């Protein structure tokens, strides 16, 4: 059994006080010999990585040489795009728009052919090889966001898609009033690129480590409807497990709004994200 097949079938949640699914139970029953062999190695490896998601591991994919240089250059150039167009607008920028801004504004500088090729390579790279097993809802590198289909949320700097996502947010806001804030809404491909590449860049080019905290470009459901919530005046702690200690988390959980995209013990290779509200299936 290879690593990818294993992680798609086996449930490690039973080791984290969450019931194991039927498929995993059948697999264990049918192949008990693997519990003390490759099976056990896969379990321990996965648990170790997810328990230490922000640490490097021996088999992580880490960029070197020219690719690492391109990573640094693209991260810096995307940062300049964000500073030029503004934080809120940056959430909606497409890759073609970013390239256009680069040519138009000298403070950004034109993206080189090598940088464009690097970004495209990262977008189409199979994230399963990084240890990320989530679906890819956006499959086109040049995907754009129709501004007529989003609405800017006042005092947040973020946008939400109209219709269902915005409706869910209004219900949440009505239930918790000023206690709850929108910490992240719609993210276009460029915004997801920036977050992912910054994380990899700050960890020596480690793409696997970055993928344990941030969905690679194209794999984020923020691009089609999901959003993040937080407790007012809680700062960066809203993006840690400490969020579960807040009134906002308790109330939303009580009311049934927290159908999490990345629950505790998930098999997607992503850390637990109690702040991430799943809107679309």
C-alpha positions as a Python dict, from the first residue, in 0.01 Angstrom:
ca = {
    (1, 'X'): (0, 0, 0),
    (2, 'X'): (151, 333, -102),
    (3, 'X'): (141, 646, 109),
    (4, 'X'): (-124, 825, -92),
    (5, 'X'): (-363, 527, -98),
    (6, 'X'): (-309, 478, 272),
    (7, 'X'): (-395, 834, 368),
    (8, 'X'): (-702, 831, 148),
    (9, 'X'): (-839, 521, 319),
    (10, 'X'): (-722, 500, 677),
    (11, 'X'): (-861, 707, 962),
    (12, 'X'): (-616, 820, 1223),
    (13, 'X'): (-882, 1006, 1413),
    (14, 'X'): (-934, 715, 1654),
    (15, 'X'): (-596, 804, 1799),
    (16, 'X'): (-723, 1157, 1858),
    (17, 'X'): (-1041, 1064, 2045),
    (18, 'X'): (-1260, 1072, 1731),
    (19, 'X'): (-1437, 755, 1611),
    (20, 'X'): (-1273, 576, 1322),
    (21, 'X'): (-1478, 535, 1006),
    (22, 'X'): (-1609, 201, 883),
    (23, 'X'): (-1370, 176, 590),
    (24, 'X'): (-1067, 217, 813),
    (25, 'X'): (-1202, -34, 1063),
    (26, 'X'): (-1249, -291, 785),
    (27, 'X'): (-899, -225, 655),
    (28, 'X'): (-749, -284, 998),
    (29, 'X'): (-951, -603, 1042),
    (30, 'X'): (-857, -743, 702),
    (31, 'X'): (-488, -659, 717),
    (32, 'X'): (-378, -679, 1080),
    (33, 'X'): (-25, -767, 980),
    (34, 'X'): (26, -416, 850),
    (35, 'X'): (-37, -267, 1192),
    (36, 'X'): (318, -354, 1289),
    (37, 'X'): (477, -285, 953),
    (38, 'X'): (429, -27, 682),
    (39, 'X'): (80, 50, 810),
    (40, 'X'): (212, 156, 1150),
    (41, 'X'): (493, 361, 994),
    (42, 'X'): (244, 558, 784),
    (43, 'X'): (25, 630, 1086),
    (44, 'X'): (312, 750, 1302),
    (45, 'X'): (457, 958, 1019),
    (46, 'X'): (125, 1131, 949),
    (47, 'X'): (49, 1197, 1316),
    (48, 'X'): (398, 1334, 1372),
    (49, 'X'): (371, 1576, 1082),
    (50, 'X'): (28, 1702, 1177),
    (51, 'X'): (122, 1734, 1543),
    (52, 'X'): (425, 1939, 1439),
    (53, 'X'): (280, 2104, 1129),
    (54, 'X'): (509, 2405, 1156),
    (55, 'X'): (829, 2200, 1174),
    (56, 'X'): (1039, 2058, 891),
    (57, 'X'): (1040, 1681, 833),
    (58, 'X'): (1301, 1470, 651),
    (59, 'X'): (1090, 1391, 343),
    (60, 'X'): (949, 1742, 296),
    (61, 'X'): (982, 1889, -53),
    (62, 'X'): (1213, 2189, -28),
    (63, 'X'): (1309, 2415, -318),
    (64, 'X'): (1677, 2461, -393),
    (65, 'X'): (1896, 2659, -631),
    (66, 'X'): (1721, 2848, -909),
    (67, 'X'): (1374, 2747, -789),
    (68, 'X'): (1445, 2888, -443),
    (69, 'X'): (1568, 3212, -602),
    (70, 'X'): (1249, 3234, -810),
    (71, 'X'): (1042, 3169, -499),
    (72, 'X'): (1203, 3467, -326),
    (73, 'X'): (1167, 3691, -632),
    (74, 'X'): (801, 3602, -689),
    (75, 'X'): (717, 3650, -322),
    (76, 'X'): (876, 3996, -321),
    (77, 'X'): (707, 4096, -647),
    (78, 'X'): (363, 3981, -529),
    (79, 'X'): (416, 4179, -208),
    (80, 'X'): (478, 4487, -422),
    (81, 'X'): (158, 4416, -616),
    (82, 'X'): (-36, 4403, -288),
    (83, 'X'): (113, 4731, -167),
    (84, 'X'): (31, 4897, -499),
    (85, 'X'): (-332, 4784, -542),
    (86, 'X'): (-419, 4786, -172),
    (87, 'X'): (-488, 4506, 74),
    (88, 'X'): (-859, 4471, -2),
    (89, 'X'): (-828, 4480, -381),
    (90, 'X'): (-543, 4228, -365),
    (91, 'X'): (-792, 3963, -256),
    (92, 'X'): (-955, 3977, -600),
    (93, 'X'): (-653, 4015, -831),
    (94, 'X'): (-607, 3749, -1100),
    (95, 'X'): (-267, 3631, -1221),
    (96, 'X'): (-305, 3814, -1554),
    (97, 'X'): (-396, 4133, -1368),
    (98, 'X'): (-86, 4090, -1149),
    (99, 'X'): (129, 4056, -1461),
    (100, 'X'): (-32, 4368, -1608),
    (101, 'X'): (28, 4567, -1290),
    (102, 'X'): (392, 4456, -1301),
    (103, 'X'): (436, 4603, -1649),
    (104, 'X'): (242, 4917, -1564),
    (105, 'X'): (409, 5016, -1237),
    (106, 'X'): (783, 5047, -1208),
    (107, 'X'): (765, 5003, -831),
    (108, 'X'): (645, 4647, -896),
    (109, 'X'): (851, 4563, -1203),
    (110, 'X'): (754, 4330, -1485),
    (111, 'X'): (734, 3960, -1405),
    (112, 'X'): (1007, 3780, -1598),
    (113, 'X'): (929, 3482, -1818),
    (114, 'X'): (1109, 3263, -1564),
    (115, 'X'): (892, 3396, -1281),
    (116, 'X'): (573, 3342, -1481),
    (117, 'X'): (679, 2985, -1564),
    (118, 'X'): (764, 2921, -1198),
    (119, 'X'): (423, 3040, -1078),
    (120, 'X'): (246, 2829, -1338),
    (121, 'X'): (454, 2526, -1238),
    (122, 'X'): (362, 2574, -872),
    (123, 'X'): (-7, 2610, -961),
    (124, 'X'): (-20, 2286, -1160),
    (125, 'X'): (205, 2089, -925),
    (126, 'X'): (32, 1787, -772),
    (127, 'X'): (-17, 1891, -408),
    (128, 'X'): (-53, 1527, -305),
    (129, 'X'): (323, 1507, -344),
    (130, 'X'): (352, 1773, -74),
    (131, 'X'): (127, 1577, 160),
    (132, 'X'): (-183, 1790, 90),
    (133, 'X'): (-483, 1567, 9),
    (134, 'X'): (-765, 1819, -31),
    (135, 'X'): (-961, 1875, -351),
    (136, 'X'): (-869, 2142, -604),
    (137, 'X'): (-1177, 2359, -670),
    (138, 'X'): (-991, 2601, -901),
    (139, 'X'): (-812, 2430, -1187),
    (140, 'X'): (-739, 2720, -1424),
    (141, 'X'): (-426, 2927, -1365),
    (142, 'X'): (-587, 3240, -1514),
    (143, 'X'): (-913, 3215, -1317),
    (144, 'X'): (-1073, 3554, -1248),
    (145, 'X'): (-1324, 3675, -991),
    (146, 'X'): (-1627, 3863, -1121),
    (147, 'X'): (-1652, 4173, -901),
    (148, 'X'): (-2029, 4188, -960),
    (149, 'X'): (-2059, 3858, -773),
    (150, 'X'): (-1883, 3969, -454),
    (151, 'X'): (-1962, 4220, -182),
    (152, 'X'): (-1716, 4407, 36),
    (153, 'X'): (-1773, 4359, 407),
    (154, 'X'): (-1757, 4689, 590),
    (155, 'X'): (-1461, 4750, 822),
    (156, 'X'): (-1294, 4419, 731),
    (157, 'X'): (-1098, 4476, 411),
    (158, 'X'): (-1246, 4150, 284),
    (159, 'X'): (-1507, 4037, 34),
    (160, 'X'): (-1763, 3757, 32),
    (161, 'X'): (-1944, 3597, -257),
    (162, 'X'): (-2303, 3710, -277),
    (163, 'X'): (-2591, 3470, -229),
    (164, 'X'): (-2515, 3179, 6),
    (165, 'X'): (-2175, 3279, 159),
    (166, 'X'): (-2295, 3632, 230),
    (167, 'X'): (-2621, 3494, 366),
    (168, 'X'): (-2434, 3270, 609),
    (169, 'X'): (-2218, 3563, 721),
    (170, 'X'): (-2527, 3780, 784),
    (171, 'X'): (-2677, 3504, 999),
    (172, 'X'): (-2353, 3472, 1196),
    (173, 'X'): (-2327, 3849, 1237),
    (174, 'X'): (-2685, 3867, 1353),
    (175, 'X'): (-2625, 3596, 1613),
    (176, 'X'): (-2302, 3738, 1756),
    (177, 'X'): (-2318, 4108, 1667),
    (178, 'X'): (-1991, 4296, 1720),
    (179, 'X'): (-1816, 4003, 1891),
    (180, 'X'): (-1747, 3827, 1561),
    (181, 'X'): (-1526, 3958, 1282),
    (182, 'X'): (-1452, 3839, 930),
    (183, 'X'): (-1080, 3762, 924),
    (184, 'X'): (-1057, 3634, 566),
    (185, 'X'): (-1308, 3609, 283),
    (186, 'X'): (-1270, 3570, -92),
    (187, 'X'): (-915, 3494, -201),
    (188, 'X'): (-819, 3493, -563),
    (189, 'X'): (-532, 3284, -696),
    (190, 'X'): (-281, 3567, -651),
    (191, 'X'): (-371, 3618, -284),
    (192, 'X'): (-340, 3244, -219),
    (193, 'X'): (-8, 3240, -404),
    (194, 'X'): (120, 3521, -185),
    (195, 'X'): (21, 3353, 141),
    (196, 'X'): (157, 3014, 36),
    (197, 'X'): (484, 3144, -106),
    (198, 'X'): (546, 3370, 194),
    (199, 'X'): (509, 3070, 426),
    (200, 'X'): (743, 2860, 213),
    (201, 'X'): (990, 3147, 176),
    (202, 'X'): (1006, 3206, 552),
    (203, 'X'): (1089, 2837, 597),
    (204, 'X'): (1374, 2802, 349),
    (205, 'X'): (1161, 2705, 50),
    (206, 'X'): (980, 2418, 227),
    (207, 'X'): (663, 2366, 21),
    (208, 'X'): (543, 2069, 227),
    (209, 'X'): (558, 2267, 550),
    (210, 'X'): (367, 2553, 388),
    (211, 'X'): (95, 2315, 267),
    (212, 'X'): (26, 2194, 621),
    (213, 'X'): (-94, 2544, 714),
    (214, 'X'): (-205, 2694, 384),
    (215, 'X'): (-373, 2535, 86),
    (216, 'X'): (-153, 2557, -224),
    (217, 'X'): (-280, 2790, -500),
    (218, 'X'): (-596, 2648, -658),
    (219, 'X'): (-671, 2424, -359),
    (220, 'X'): (-823, 2692, -135),
    (221, 'X'): (-1200, 2696, -95),
    (222, 'X'): (-1174, 3066, -15),
    (223, 'X'): (-1176, 3097, -392),
    (224, 'X'): (-1533, 2969, -418),
    (225, 'X'): (-1709, 3063, -94),
    (226, 'X'): (-1550, 2964, 238),
    (227, 'X'): (-1442, 3228, 487),
    (228, 'X'): (-1269, 3268, 824),
    (229, 'X'): (-1414, 3420, 1140),
    (230, 'X'): (-1261, 3545, 1461),
    (231, 'X'): (-1317, 3704, 1799),
    (232, 'X'): (-1288, 4082, 1803),
    (233, 'X'): (-966, 4208, 1963),
    (234, 'X'): (-815, 3857, 1966),
    (235, 'X'): (-551, 3931, 1702),
    (236, 'X'): (-336, 3653, 1561),
    (237, 'X'): (-472, 3411, 1820),
    (238, 'X'): (-778, 3383, 1596),
    (239, 'X'): (-560, 3168, 1369),
    (240, 'X'): (-448, 2928, 1641),
    (241, 'X'): (-618, 2656, 1843),
    (242, 'X'): (-672, 2922, 2112),
    (243, 'X'): (-969, 3039, 1905),
    (244, 'X'): (-1161, 2743, 2051),
    (245, 'X'): (-1145, 2918, 2390),
    (246, 'X'): (-1342, 3221, 2266),
    (247, 'X'): (-1706, 3312, 2309),
    (248, 'X'): (-1739, 3336, 1930),
    (249, 'X'): (-1628, 2977, 1876),
    (250, 'X'): (-1852, 2842, 2153),
    (251, 'X'): (-2156, 3030, 2028),
    (252, 'X'): (-2108, 2940, 1662),
    (253, 'X'): (-2050, 2577, 1754),
    (254, 'X'): (-2364, 2580, 1968),
    (255, 'X'): (-2570, 2728, 1684),
    (256, 'X'): (-2434, 2478, 1430),
    (257, 'X'): (-2254, 2724, 1203),
    (258, 'X'): (-1913, 2561, 1236),
    (259, 'X'): (-1916, 2292, 973),
    (260, 'X'): (-1540, 2290, 948),
    (261, 'X'): (-1344, 2240, 627),
    (262, 'X'): (-1044, 2115, 824),
    (263, 'X'): (-1163, 1954, 1150),
    (264, 'X'): (-941, 1802, 1414),
    (265, 'X'): (-791, 1474, 1294),
    (266, 'X'): (-871, 1538, 926),
    (267, 'X'): (-698, 1326, 661),
    (268, 'X'): (-622, 1613, 425),
    (269, 'X'): (-275, 1696, 553),
    (270, 'X'): (-394, 2029, 691),
    (271, 'X'): (-373, 2152, 1049),
    (272, 'X'): (-691, 2189, 1253),
    (273, 'X'): (-866, 2514, 1154),
    (274, 'X'): (-1157, 2584, 1393),
    (275, 'X'): (-1197, 2934, 1247),
    (276, 'X'): (-1256, 2819, 887),
    (277, 'X'): (-1624, 2810, 797),
    (278, 'X'): (-1716, 2559, 526),
    (279, 'X'): (-1979, 2708, 297),
    (280, 'X'): (-1970, 2496, -20),
    (281, 'X'): (-1948, 2117, -38),
}
